[in-house]
Amino acid sequence: MFADLLVPEKLEQRQLRSIHDLQSEIKGERNTWIEWHPYKQVFALGHPHGVILYDLGCQYSLTLTHIKQQDISVIKWHPYIPMIAVGTKKGVCLWRLFYDSEDASILSKTKPLMEFLPQNDVSTLSFSEDGQLLAIGNYRSGKVILYDIATQESAFVGRFGPGSTELLFANDYLYQAISGGGLIIWETFEWTNTHLQTQGEVHSISPLSGTKLVLFGLRGQDVIYQIQMESQAPSKLLGQVGRGLISFKMEPGGKRLVIRDQQGIAFVGVRQEPLPVLEQIQRVQGTQSVRSYDWSRQGKSVLGLGWPDKITFL
């Protein structure tokens, strides 16, 4: 795979008075994804016309658009450098954001350049923990593209068969959820794998901070599972989680989960003694419309995105 280097067709940079101005701009749009920057108070918002980057500190926005960036399915920030990957129906738009590090905002003087990685029906993305690799999965095939950020070369792992619904690098492994059920765990040195059969499709793969444990859910079940590679056998966490569990995300500090179920958004405490135990649910009222959400990197707040135009701090 070779990347095409492209410049944005339209670069729109604006100073906004508040986040309410941003909500007015996206009103009536079917916004698809929201993702916090890994170490700045900036978030990315995927919507039909491109990706909006918004700086909460100085209330500055930057819109990235390109004809190849249509039907956005997933957005991921690079863990260290100013780069954002956008998965679409036709491939991956890999935006490199060049900016003056002395400036108050990373967006105000940004000169973006996009690399386009062709791949049909991108469903999921994950950067490796050191930021060297980008894993790309799609709906059609179980093969995963591993794209080297520095050399711009790619390799493949995986097999033909059901597509990938989720990818996550964690604890020197790559976790690959398979459409229809199953979890493939790749060790990232020799790229051998362990294939776990599951009674349902895996979702919400989340590492538990400070441990070698990884949590995940199964479609149609209100239970969260845990797995540690040394045991290679998943086990249930005690207690029911929500009603009609759809997804969840772990707080960066590993003390809370935010879950989305049929009733909206709720927070669940997590105690580690020594294995994790789930605590009482605290439900957030009026959040039934939230579709995408993400923790701030300090774990102090959750930003939720609802339909059609609601951005909410939870």
PDB file of C-alpha atoms in Angstrom:
ATOM      1  CA  MET A   1       0.000   0.000   0.000  1.00  0.00           C
ATOM      2  CA  PHE A   2       1.335   3.398  -0.967  1.00  0.00           C
ATOM      3  CA  ALA A   3      -0.039   6.626   0.465  1.00  0.00           C
ATOM      4  CA  ASP A   4      -1.148   9.449  -1.816  1.00  0.00           C
ATOM      5  CA  LEU A   5      -0.042  12.825  -0.429  1.00  0.00           C
ATOM      6  CA  LEU A   6      -2.866  15.346  -0.760  1.00  0.00           C
ATOM      7  CA  VAL A   7      -3.719  18.821   0.428  1.00  0.00           C
ATOM      8  CA  PRO A   8      -7.177  19.623   1.812  1.00  0.00           C
ATOM      9  CA  GLU A   9      -9.690  20.846  -0.724  1.00  0.00           C
ATOM     10  CA  LYS A  10     -11.029  23.322   1.780  1.00  0.00           C
ATOM     11  CA  LEU A  11      -9.415  24.590   4.970  1.00  0.00           C
ATOM     12  CA  GLU A  12     -11.810  26.479   7.198  1.00  0.00           C
ATOM     13  CA  GLN A  13     -10.353  28.070  10.338  1.00  0.00           C
ATOM     14  CA  ARG A  14     -12.674  30.050  12.603  1.00  0.00           C
ATOM     15  CA  GLN A  15     -12.708  31.715  15.986  1.00  0.00           C
ATOM     16  CA  LEU A  16     -15.928  30.731  17.807  1.00  0.00           C
ATOM     17  CA  ARG A  17     -17.345  32.373  20.899  1.00  0.00           C
ATOM     18  CA  SER A  18     -18.314  29.130  22.617  1.00  0.00           C
ATOM     19  CA  ILE A  19     -19.130  25.473  22.084  1.00  0.00           C
ATOM     20  CA  HIS A  20     -22.728  26.601  21.506  1.00  0.00           C
ATOM     21  CA  ASP A  21     -21.557  28.308  18.302  1.00  0.00           C
ATOM     22  CA  LEU A  22     -20.163  24.971  17.162  1.00  0.00           C
ATOM     23  CA  GLN A  23     -23.489  23.299  17.918  1.00  0.00           C
ATOM     24  CA  SER A  24     -25.237  25.929  15.791  1.00  0.00           C
ATOM     25  CA  GLU A  25     -22.899  25.154  12.883  1.00  0.00           C
ATOM     26  CA  ILE A  26     -23.592  21.418  12.963  1.00  0.00           C
ATOM     27  CA  LYS A  27     -27.319  21.722  13.627  1.00  0.00           C
ATOM     28  CA  GLY A  28     -29.362  19.220  11.638  1.00  0.00           C
ATOM     29  CA  GLU A  29     -26.314  17.154  10.568  1.00  0.00           C
ATOM     30  CA  ARG A  30     -25.940  13.448  11.267  1.00  0.00           C
ATOM     31  CA  ASN A  31     -22.688  13.667  13.197  1.00  0.00           C
ATOM     32  CA  THR A  32     -20.979  10.320  13.551  1.00  0.00           C
ATOM     33  CA  TRP A  33     -18.011  10.372  15.923  1.00  0.00           C
ATOM     34  CA  ILE A  34     -16.352  12.346  18.714  1.00  0.00           C
ATOM     35  CA  GLU A  35     -12.772  11.818  19.932  1.00  0.00           C
ATOM     36  CA  TRP A  36     -10.620  13.682  22.487  1.00  0.00           C
ATOM     37  CA  HIS A  37      -7.037  14.663  21.687  1.00  0.00           C
ATOM     38  CA  PRO A  38      -4.644  12.492  23.779  1.00  0.00           C
ATOM     39  CA  TYR A  39      -3.038  15.385  25.689  1.00  0.00           C
ATOM     40  CA  LYS A  40      -4.727  18.686  24.756  1.00  0.00           C
ATOM     41  CA  GLN A  41      -8.198  20.140  25.329  1.00  0.00           C
ATOM     42  CA  VAL A  42      -9.117  19.545  21.695  1.00  0.00           C
ATOM     43  CA  PHE A  43     -11.684  17.163  20.266  1.00  0.00           C
ATOM     44  CA  ALA A  44     -12.480  15.910  16.761  1.00  0.00           C
ATOM     45  CA  LEU A  45     -16.032  15.733  15.471  1.00  0.00           C
ATOM     46  CA  GLY A  46     -16.921  13.634  12.428  1.00  0.00           C
ATOM     47  CA  HIS A  47     -19.839  14.885  10.336  1.00  0.00           C
ATOM     48  CA  PRO A  48     -21.029  14.481   6.710  1.00  0.00           C
ATOM     49  CA  HIS A  49     -18.885  17.318   5.326  1.00  0.00           C
ATOM     50  CA  GLY A  50     -15.587  16.524   7.008  1.00  0.00           C
ATOM     51  CA  VAL A  51     -13.876  16.567  10.394  1.00  0.00           C
ATOM     52  CA  ILE A  52     -14.137  19.549  12.733  1.00  0.00           C
ATOM     53  CA  LEU A  53     -11.316  20.017  15.252  1.00  0.00           C
ATOM     54  CA  TYR A  54     -12.325  22.238  18.168  1.00  0.00           C
ATOM     55  CA  ASP A  55     -10.030  23.771  20.811  1.00  0.00           C
ATOM     56  CA  LEU A  56     -11.928  24.194  24.079  1.00  0.00           C
ATOM     57  CA  GLY A  57      -9.249  26.481  25.534  1.00  0.00           C
ATOM     58  CA  CYS A  58      -9.244  29.271  22.952  1.00  0.00           C
ATOM     59  CA  GLN A  59     -12.542  28.347  21.228  1.00  0.00           C
ATOM     60  CA  TYR A  60     -10.955  27.869  17.816  1.00  0.00           C
ATOM     61  CA  SER A  61     -12.147  25.439  15.154  1.00  0.00           C
ATOM     62  CA  LEU A  62     -10.538  23.905  12.093  1.00  0.00           C
ATOM     63  CA  THR A  63     -12.497  21.965   9.465  1.00  0.00           C
ATOM     64  CA  LEU A  64     -10.736  19.313   7.353  1.00  0.00           C
ATOM     65  CA  THR A  65     -12.497  18.286   4.149  1.00  0.00           C
ATOM     66  CA  HIS A  66     -11.580  16.261   1.078  1.00  0.00           C
ATOM     67  CA  ILE A  67     -13.558  14.440  -1.614  1.00  0.00           C
ATOM     68  CA  LYS A  68     -12.050  11.135  -0.452  1.00  0.00           C
ATOM     69  CA  GLN A  69     -13.218  11.764   3.109  1.00  0.00           C
ATOM     70  CA  GLN A  70     -16.845  10.661   2.771  1.00  0.00           C
ATOM     71  CA  ASP A  71     -18.962   8.385   4.986  1.00  0.00           C
ATOM     72  CA  ILE A  72     -16.786   8.636   8.107  1.00  0.00           C
ATOM     73  CA  SER A  73     -16.856   5.505  10.271  1.00  0.00           C
ATOM     74  CA  VAL A  74     -14.101   6.089  12.862  1.00  0.00           C
ATOM     75  CA  ILE A  75     -11.630   8.755  14.067  1.00  0.00           C
ATOM     76  CA  LYS A  76      -8.417   8.179  16.054  1.00  0.00           C
ATOM     77  CA  TRP A  77      -5.728  10.589  17.261  1.00  0.00           C
ATOM     78  CA  HIS A  78      -2.068   9.571  17.199  1.00  0.00           C
ATOM     79  CA  PRO A  79      -0.898   9.116  20.830  1.00  0.00           C
ATOM     80  CA  TYR A  80       2.147  11.424  20.539  1.00  0.00           C
ATOM     81  CA  ILE A  81       2.461  13.494  17.360  1.00  0.00           C
ATOM     82  CA  PRO A  82      -0.061  15.936  15.806  1.00  0.00           C
ATOM     83  CA  MET A  83      -1.804  13.449  13.532  1.00  0.00           C
ATOM     84  CA  ILE A  84      -5.377  12.214  13.172  1.00  0.00           C
ATOM     85  CA  ALA A  85      -6.616   9.151  11.245  1.00  0.00           C
ATOM     86  CA  VAL A  86     -10.097   9.181   9.721  1.00  0.00           C
ATOM     87  CA  GLY A  87     -11.631   5.904   8.495  1.00  0.00           C
ATOM     88  CA  THR A  88     -14.098   6.161   5.608  1.00  0.00           C
ATOM     89  CA  LYS A  89     -15.884   4.013   3.046  1.00  0.00           C
ATOM     90  CA  LYS A  90     -12.988   4.394   0.588  1.00  0.00           C
ATOM     91  CA  GLY A  91      -9.942   4.324   2.857  1.00  0.00           C
ATOM     92  CA  VAL A  92      -8.064   6.164   5.596  1.00  0.00           C
ATOM     93  CA  CYS A  93      -7.376   9.898   5.557  1.00  0.00           C
ATOM     94  CA  LEU A  94      -4.237  10.386   7.628  1.00  0.00           C
ATOM     95  CA  TRP A  95      -3.930  14.073   8.474  1.00  0.00           C
ATOM     96  CA  ARG A  96      -0.568  15.473   9.606  1.00  0.00           C
ATOM     97  CA  LEU A  97      -1.048  18.795  11.412  1.00  0.00           C
ATOM     98  CA  PHE A  98       1.975  21.071  11.146  1.00  0.00           C
ATOM     99  CA  TYR A  99       1.810  23.969  13.595  1.00  0.00           C
ATOM    100  CA  ASP A 100       3.841  26.453  15.616  1.00  0.00           C
ATOM    101  CA  SER A 101       4.458  24.832  18.997  1.00  0.00           C
ATOM    102  CA  GLU A 102       4.787  28.306  20.587  1.00  0.00           C
ATOM    103  CA  ASP A 103       1.235  29.233  19.632  1.00  0.00           C
ATOM    104  CA  ALA A 104      -1.546  29.042  22.225  1.00  0.00           C
ATOM    105  CA  SER A 105      -3.657  26.774  20.029  1.00  0.00           C
ATOM    106  CA  ILE A 106      -2.526  23.851  17.904  1.00  0.00           C
ATOM    107  CA  LEU A 107      -5.236  24.801  15.413  1.00  0.00           C
ATOM    108  CA  SER A 108      -4.750  28.523  14.763  1.00  0.00           C
ATOM    109  CA  LYS A 109      -1.720  28.189  12.452  1.00  0.00           C
ATOM    110  CA  THR A 110      -2.068  24.602  11.321  1.00  0.00           C
ATOM    111  CA  LYS A 111      -1.019  23.629   7.794  1.00  0.00           C
ATOM    112  CA  PRO A 112      -2.447  20.135   7.324  1.00  0.00           C
ATOM    113  CA  LEU A 113      -1.288  17.576   4.788  1.00  0.00           C
ATOM    114  CA  MET A 114      -3.240  14.397   4.143  1.00  0.00           C
ATOM    115  CA  GLU A 115      -2.037  10.934   3.196  1.00  0.00           C
ATOM    116  CA  PHE A 116      -4.745   8.741   1.696  1.00  0.00           C
ATOM    117  CA  LEU A 117      -4.546   4.982   2.275  1.00  0.00           C
ATOM    118  CA  PRO A 118      -7.005   3.177  -0.047  1.00  0.00           C
ATOM    119  CA  GLN A 119      -9.027   0.459   1.671  1.00  0.00           C
ATOM    120  CA  ASN A 120     -12.705  -0.299   1.126  1.00  0.00           C
ATOM    121  CA  ASP A 121     -15.210  -0.108   3.986  1.00  0.00           C
ATOM    122  CA  VAL A 122     -12.904   0.815   6.876  1.00  0.00           C
ATOM    123  CA  SER A 123     -14.598  -0.174  10.132  1.00  0.00           C
ATOM    124  CA  THR A 124     -11.971   0.313  12.845  1.00  0.00           C
ATOM    125  CA  LEU A 125      -8.542   1.870  13.524  1.00  0.00           C
ATOM    126  CA  SER A 126      -5.969   1.646  16.298  1.00  0.00           C
ATOM    127  CA  PHE A 127      -2.532   3.209  16.788  1.00  0.00           C
ATOM    128  CA  SER A 128       0.089   1.075  18.521  1.00  0.00           C
ATOM    129  CA  GLU A 129       1.088   2.165  22.012  1.00  0.00           C
ATOM    130  CA  ASP A 130       4.426   3.556  20.731  1.00  0.00           C
ATOM    131  CA  GLY A 131       2.681   5.270  17.806  1.00  0.00           C
ATOM    132  CA  GLN A 132       4.726   3.478  15.149  1.00  0.00           C
ATOM    133  CA  LEU A 133       1.906   1.445  13.585  1.00  0.00           C
ATOM    134  CA  LEU A 134      -1.655   2.113  12.510  1.00  0.00           C
ATOM    135  CA  ALA A 135      -3.857  -0.997  12.358  1.00  0.00           C
ATOM    136  CA  ILE A 136      -6.704  -0.797   9.824  1.00  0.00           C
ATOM    137  CA  GLY A 137      -9.672  -3.170   9.793  1.00  0.00           C
ATOM    138  CA  ASN A 138     -12.612  -3.403   7.411  1.00  0.00           C
ATOM    139  CA  TYR A 139     -16.092  -4.897   7.283  1.00  0.00           C
ATOM    140  CA  ARG A 140     -15.345  -7.344   4.452  1.00  0.00           C
ATOM    141  CA  SER A 141     -12.262  -9.298   5.492  1.00  0.00           C
ATOM    142  CA  GLY A 142     -10.513 -10.539   8.620  1.00  0.00           C
ATOM    143  CA  LYS A 143      -7.186  -9.288   7.270  1.00  0.00           C
ATOM    144  CA  VAL A 144      -5.689  -6.308   9.101  1.00  0.00           C
ATOM    145  CA  ILE A 145      -3.400  -3.748   7.458  1.00  0.00           C
ATOM    146  CA  LEU A 146      -0.440  -2.618   9.577  1.00  0.00           C
ATOM    147  CA  TYR A 147       0.763   0.752   8.283  1.00  0.00           C
ATOM    148  CA  ASP A 148       4.178   2.042   9.406  1.00  0.00           C
ATOM    149  CA  ILE A 149       3.875   5.774  10.104  1.00  0.00           C
ATOM    150  CA  ALA A 150       7.590   6.511   9.580  1.00  0.00           C
ATOM    151  CA  THR A 151       8.368   4.433   6.465  1.00  0.00           C
ATOM    152  CA  GLN A 152       4.865   4.673   4.931  1.00  0.00           C
ATOM    153  CA  GLU A 153       5.010   0.933   4.207  1.00  0.00           C
ATOM    154  CA  SER A 154       2.368  -1.622   5.066  1.00  0.00           C
ATOM    155  CA  ALA A 155       2.037  -5.320   5.869  1.00  0.00           C
ATOM    156  CA  PHE A 156      -0.905  -7.638   6.458  1.00  0.00           C
ATOM    157  CA  VAL A 157      -1.893  -9.991   9.251  1.00  0.00           C
ATOM    158  CA  GLY A 158      -5.051 -12.012   9.591  1.00  0.00           C
ATOM    159  CA  ARG A 159      -7.094 -14.218   7.340  1.00  0.00           C
ATOM    160  CA  PHE A 160      -9.986 -14.272   4.926  1.00  0.00           C
ATOM    161  CA  GLY A 161     -13.371 -14.559   6.546  1.00  0.00           C
ATOM    162  CA  PRO A 162     -15.626 -12.280   8.582  1.00  0.00           C
ATOM    163  CA  GLY A 163     -14.568  -8.649   8.842  1.00  0.00           C
ATOM    164  CA  SER A 164     -13.185  -6.739  11.818  1.00  0.00           C
ATOM    165  CA  THR A 165     -15.530  -4.733  14.031  1.00  0.00           C
ATOM    166  CA  GLU A 166     -12.916  -3.437  16.468  1.00  0.00           C
ATOM    167  CA  LEU A 167      -9.127  -3.242  16.870  1.00  0.00           C
ATOM    168  CA  LEU A 168      -7.105  -2.231  19.916  1.00  0.00           C
ATOM    169  CA  PHE A 169      -3.385  -2.233  20.730  1.00  0.00           C
ATOM    170  CA  ALA A 170      -2.831  -2.863  24.455  1.00  0.00           C
ATOM    171  CA  ASN A 171      -0.141  -4.504  26.636  1.00  0.00           C
ATOM    172  CA  ASP A 172       1.997  -5.579  23.619  1.00  0.00           C
ATOM    173  CA  TYR A 173      -0.971  -7.270  21.936  1.00  0.00           C
ATOM    174  CA  LEU A 174      -3.379  -6.364  19.156  1.00  0.00           C
ATOM    175  CA  TYR A 175      -6.977  -7.348  19.931  1.00  0.00           C
ATOM    176  CA  GLN A 176      -9.209  -7.982  16.913  1.00  0.00           C
ATOM    177  CA  ALA A 177     -12.969  -8.410  17.289  1.00  0.00           C
ATOM    178  CA  ILE A 178     -14.571 -10.422  14.467  1.00  0.00           C
ATOM    179  CA  SER A 179     -17.976  -9.809  12.934  1.00  0.00           C
ATOM    180  CA  GLY A 180     -20.472 -12.384  14.234  1.00  0.00           C
ATOM    181  CA  GLY A 181     -18.334 -13.372  17.225  1.00  0.00           C
ATOM    182  CA  GLY A 182     -14.786 -14.221  18.206  1.00  0.00           C
ATOM    183  CA  LEU A 183     -11.699 -12.414  19.470  1.00  0.00           C
ATOM    184  CA  ILE A 184      -8.249 -12.803  17.883  1.00  0.00           C
ATOM    185  CA  ILE A 185      -5.332 -11.753  20.080  1.00  0.00           C
ATOM    186  CA  TRP A 186      -2.069 -11.033  18.227  1.00  0.00           C
ATOM    187  CA  GLU A 187       1.239 -10.807  20.040  1.00  0.00           C
ATOM    188  CA  THR A 188       3.160  -8.002  18.327  1.00  0.00           C
ATOM    189  CA  PHE A 189       6.673  -9.479  18.106  1.00  0.00           C
ATOM    190  CA  GLU A 190       6.286 -12.614  15.971  1.00  0.00           C
ATOM    191  CA  TRP A 191       2.632 -11.878  15.108  1.00  0.00           C
ATOM    192  CA  THR A 192       1.327 -15.245  16.217  1.00  0.00           C
ATOM    193  CA  ASN A 193      -2.239 -15.286  17.486  1.00  0.00           C
ATOM    194  CA  THR A 194      -4.759 -16.873  19.835  1.00  0.00           C
ATOM    195  CA  HIS A 195      -8.351 -17.200  18.622  1.00  0.00           C
ATOM    196  CA  LEU A 196     -11.054 -17.126  21.305  1.00  0.00           C
ATOM    197  CA  GLN A 197     -14.586 -18.244  20.467  1.00  0.00           C
ATOM    198  CA  THR A 198     -17.314 -16.111  22.035  1.00  0.00           C
ATOM    199  CA  GLN A 199     -21.085 -16.469  22.273  1.00  0.00           C
ATOM    200  CA  GLY A 200     -21.782 -13.139  20.634  1.00  0.00           C
ATOM    201  CA  GLU A 201     -19.971 -10.305  18.895  1.00  0.00           C
ATOM    202  CA  VAL A 202     -17.235  -8.617  20.948  1.00  0.00           C
ATOM    203  CA  HIS A 203     -17.469  -4.871  21.564  1.00  0.00           C
ATOM    204  CA  SER A 204     -15.838  -2.139  23.681  1.00  0.00           C
ATOM    205  CA  ILE A 205     -12.372  -3.687  24.102  1.00  0.00           C
ATOM    206  CA  SER A 206     -10.773  -1.656  26.933  1.00  0.00           C
ATOM    207  CA  PRO A 207      -7.493  -2.108  28.831  1.00  0.00           C
ATOM    208  CA  LEU A 208      -7.713  -1.750  32.612  1.00  0.00           C
ATOM    209  CA  SER A 209      -5.111   0.814  33.664  1.00  0.00           C
ATOM    210  CA  GLY A 210      -2.271  -0.506  35.834  1.00  0.00           C
ATOM    211  CA  THR A 211      -2.995  -4.172  35.037  1.00  0.00           C
ATOM    212  CA  LYS A 212      -2.599  -6.700  32.233  1.00  0.00           C
ATOM    213  CA  LEU A 213      -6.364  -7.155  32.119  1.00  0.00           C
ATOM    214  CA  VAL A 214      -8.540  -6.242  29.149  1.00  0.00           C
ATOM    215  CA  LEU A 215     -12.324  -5.818  29.408  1.00  0.00           C
ATOM    216  CA  PHE A 216     -14.913  -6.370  26.677  1.00  0.00           C
ATOM    217  CA  GLY A 217     -18.636  -6.883  26.192  1.00  0.00           C
ATOM    218  CA  LEU A 218     -20.733  -9.222  24.045  1.00  0.00           C
ATOM    219  CA  ARG A 219     -23.683  -8.088  21.953  1.00  0.00           C
ATOM    220  CA  GLY A 220     -26.975  -8.991  23.562  1.00  0.00           C
ATOM    221  CA  GLN A 221     -25.510  -9.426  27.052  1.00  0.00           C
ATOM    222  CA  ASP A 222     -25.508  -7.029  30.014  1.00  0.00           C
ATOM    223  CA  VAL A 223     -22.243  -8.442  31.344  1.00  0.00           C
ATOM    224  CA  ILE A 224     -18.639  -7.244  31.060  1.00  0.00           C
ATOM    225  CA  TYR A 225     -15.905  -9.846  30.587  1.00  0.00           C
ATOM    226  CA  GLN A 226     -12.231  -9.698  31.513  1.00  0.00           C
ATOM    227  CA  ILE A 227      -9.265 -11.531  30.049  1.00  0.00           C
ATOM    228  CA  GLN A 228      -5.589 -11.780  30.937  1.00  0.00           C
ATOM    229  CA  MET A 229      -3.345 -13.279  28.280  1.00  0.00           C
ATOM    230  CA  GLU A 230      -1.567 -15.539  30.751  1.00  0.00           C
ATOM    231  CA  SER A 231      -4.851 -17.390  31.385  1.00  0.00           C
ATOM    232  CA  GLN A 232      -6.234 -17.114  27.812  1.00  0.00           C
ATOM    233  CA  ALA A 233      -9.754 -17.690  29.119  1.00  0.00           C
ATOM    234  CA  PRO A 234     -12.258 -14.873  29.604  1.00  0.00           C
ATOM    235  CA  SER A 235     -14.266 -14.668  32.817  1.00  0.00           C
ATOM    236  CA  LYS A 236     -17.275 -12.609  33.864  1.00  0.00           C
ATOM    237  CA  LEU A 237     -17.175  -9.594  36.086  1.00  0.00           C
ATOM    238  CA  LEU A 238     -19.836  -9.976  38.758  1.00  0.00           C
ATOM    239  CA  GLY A 239     -23.013  -7.920  38.453  1.00  0.00           C
ATOM    240  CA  GLN A 240     -25.318  -6.785  35.710  1.00  0.00           C
ATOM    241  CA  VAL A 241     -24.248  -3.647  33.843  1.00  0.00           C
ATOM    242  CA  GLY A 242     -27.086  -1.510  32.534  1.00  0.00           C
ATOM    243  CA  ARG A 243     -30.171  -2.600  30.631  1.00  0.00           C
ATOM    244  CA  GLY A 244     -29.553  -3.455  27.013  1.00  0.00           C
ATOM    245  CA  LEU A 245     -25.792  -2.734  27.117  1.00  0.00           C
ATOM    246  CA  ILE A 246     -24.545  -1.251  23.824  1.00  0.00           C
ATOM    247  CA  SER A 247     -21.001  -0.081  24.584  1.00  0.00           C
ATOM    248  CA  PHE A 248     -18.651   1.181  27.292  1.00  0.00           C
ATOM    249  CA  LYS A 249     -15.312   2.971  27.720  1.00  0.00           C
ATOM    250  CA  MET A 250     -12.843   2.805  30.587  1.00  0.00           C
ATOM    251  CA  GLU A 251     -11.658   5.985  32.307  1.00  0.00           C
ATOM    252  CA  PRO A 252      -7.895   6.527  31.705  1.00  0.00           C
ATOM    253  CA  GLY A 253      -7.238   6.088  35.454  1.00  0.00           C
ATOM    254  CA  GLY A 254      -9.123   2.770  35.544  1.00  0.00           C
ATOM    255  CA  LYS A 255     -11.573   3.767  38.306  1.00  0.00           C
ATOM    256  CA  ARG A 256     -14.785   4.288  36.319  1.00  0.00           C
ATOM    257  CA  LEU A 257     -16.604   3.030  33.251  1.00  0.00           C
ATOM    258  CA  VAL A 258     -18.983   5.090  31.177  1.00  0.00           C
ATOM    259  CA  ILE A 259     -21.594   2.810  29.625  1.00  0.00           C
ATOM    260  CA  ARG A 260     -24.229   3.345  26.971  1.00  0.00           C
ATOM    261  CA  ASP A 261     -27.363   1.207  27.107  1.00  0.00           C
ATOM    262  CA  GLN A 262     -30.969   1.417  25.960  1.00  0.00           C
ATOM    263  CA  GLN A 263     -31.704   4.013  28.661  1.00  0.00           C
ATOM    264  CA  GLY A 264     -28.800   6.335  27.866  1.00  0.00           C
ATOM    265  CA  ILE A 265     -25.493   6.991  29.628  1.00  0.00           C
ATOM    266  CA  ALA A 266     -24.409   5.796  33.086  1.00  0.00           C
ATOM    267  CA  PHE A 267     -21.208   5.678  35.150  1.00  0.00           C
ATOM    268  CA  VAL A 268     -20.009   2.521  36.904  1.00  0.00           C
ATOM    269  CA  GLY A 269     -17.307   2.497  39.565  1.00  0.00           C
ATOM    270  CA  VAL A 270     -14.479  -0.079  39.308  1.00  0.00           C
ATOM    271  CA  ARG A 271     -12.550  -1.339  42.348  1.00  0.00           C
ATOM    272  CA  GLN A 272      -9.447  -3.484  42.005  1.00  0.00           C
ATOM    273  CA  GLU A 273      -9.121  -5.929  44.931  1.00  0.00           C
ATOM    274  CA  PRO A 274      -7.100  -7.606  43.376  1.00  0.00           C
ATOM    275  CA  LEU A 275      -9.471  -8.384  40.494  1.00  0.00           C
ATOM    276  CA  PRO A 276     -11.873  -5.651  39.376  1.00  0.00           C
ATOM    277  CA  VAL A 277     -15.297  -5.382  40.992  1.00  0.00           C
ATOM    278  CA  LEU A 278     -18.114  -3.266  39.580  1.00  0.00           C
ATOM    279  CA  GLU A 279     -19.845  -0.785  41.870  1.00  0.00           C
ATOM    280  CA  GLN A 280     -23.179   0.998  41.811  1.00  0.00           C
ATOM    281  CA  ILE A 281     -24.418   2.602  38.615  1.00  0.00           C
ATOM    282  CA  GLN A 282     -24.967   6.360  38.502  1.00  0.00           C
ATOM    283  CA  ARG A 283     -27.299   7.170  35.621  1.00  0.00           C
ATOM    284  CA  VAL A 284     -27.203  10.459  33.685  1.00  0.00           C
ATOM    285  CA  GLN A 285     -30.699  11.646  32.866  1.00  0.00           C
ATOM    286  CA  GLY A 286     -31.670  12.890  29.399  1.00  0.00           C
ATOM    287  CA  THR A 287     -28.909  11.059  27.519  1.00  0.00           C
ATOM    288  CA  GLN A 288     -30.943   8.635  25.406  1.00  0.00           C
ATOM    289  CA  SER A 289     -29.885  10.426  22.203  1.00  0.00           C
ATOM    290  CA  VAL A 290     -26.118  10.113  22.836  1.00  0.00           C
ATOM    291  CA  ARG A 291     -24.494   7.971  20.135  1.00  0.00           C
ATOM    292  CA  SER A 292     -20.761   8.625  20.507  1.00  0.00           C
ATOM    293  CA  TYR A 293     -18.760   9.631  23.595  1.00  0.00           C
ATOM    294  CA  ASP A 294     -15.198   9.798  24.882  1.00  0.00           C
ATOM    295  CA  TRP A 295     -13.326  10.477  28.107  1.00  0.00           C
ATOM    296  CA  SER A 296     -11.057  13.483  28.460  1.00  0.00           C
ATOM    297  CA  ARG A 297      -7.516  12.210  28.799  1.00  0.00           C
ATOM    298  CA  GLN A 298      -7.395  13.308  32.450  1.00  0.00           C
ATOM    299  CA  GLY A 299     -10.580  11.314  33.067  1.00  0.00           C
ATOM    300  CA  LYS A 300     -12.360  14.319  34.603  1.00  0.00           C
ATOM    301  CA  SER A 301     -15.244  14.499  32.127  1.00  0.00           C
ATOM    302  CA  VAL A 302     -16.977  12.742  29.252  1.00  0.00           C
ATOM    303  CA  LEU A 303     -17.984  14.480  26.055  1.00  0.00           C
ATOM    304  CA  GLY A 304     -21.112  13.046  24.446  1.00  0.00           C
ATOM    305  CA  LEU A 305     -22.439  13.490  20.922  1.00  0.00           C
ATOM    306  CA  GLY A 306     -26.134  13.047  20.260  1.00  0.00           C
ATOM    307  CA  TRP A 307     -28.462  13.296  17.294  1.00  0.00           C
ATOM    308  CA  PRO A 308     -29.001  15.679  15.656  1.00  0.00           C
ATOM    309  CA  ASP A 309     -26.823  18.482  17.038  1.00  0.00           C
ATOM    310  CA  LYS A 310     -26.199  18.003  20.744  1.00  0.00           C
ATOM    311  CA  ILE A 311     -22.694  18.112  22.266  1.00  0.00           C
ATOM    312  CA  THR A 312     -22.867  17.510  26.020  1.00  0.00           C
ATOM    313  CA  PHE A 313     -20.413  17.339  28.902  1.00  0.00           C
ATOM    314  CA  LEU A 314     -21.480  14.408  31.082  1.00  0.00           C
TER     315      LEU A 314
END
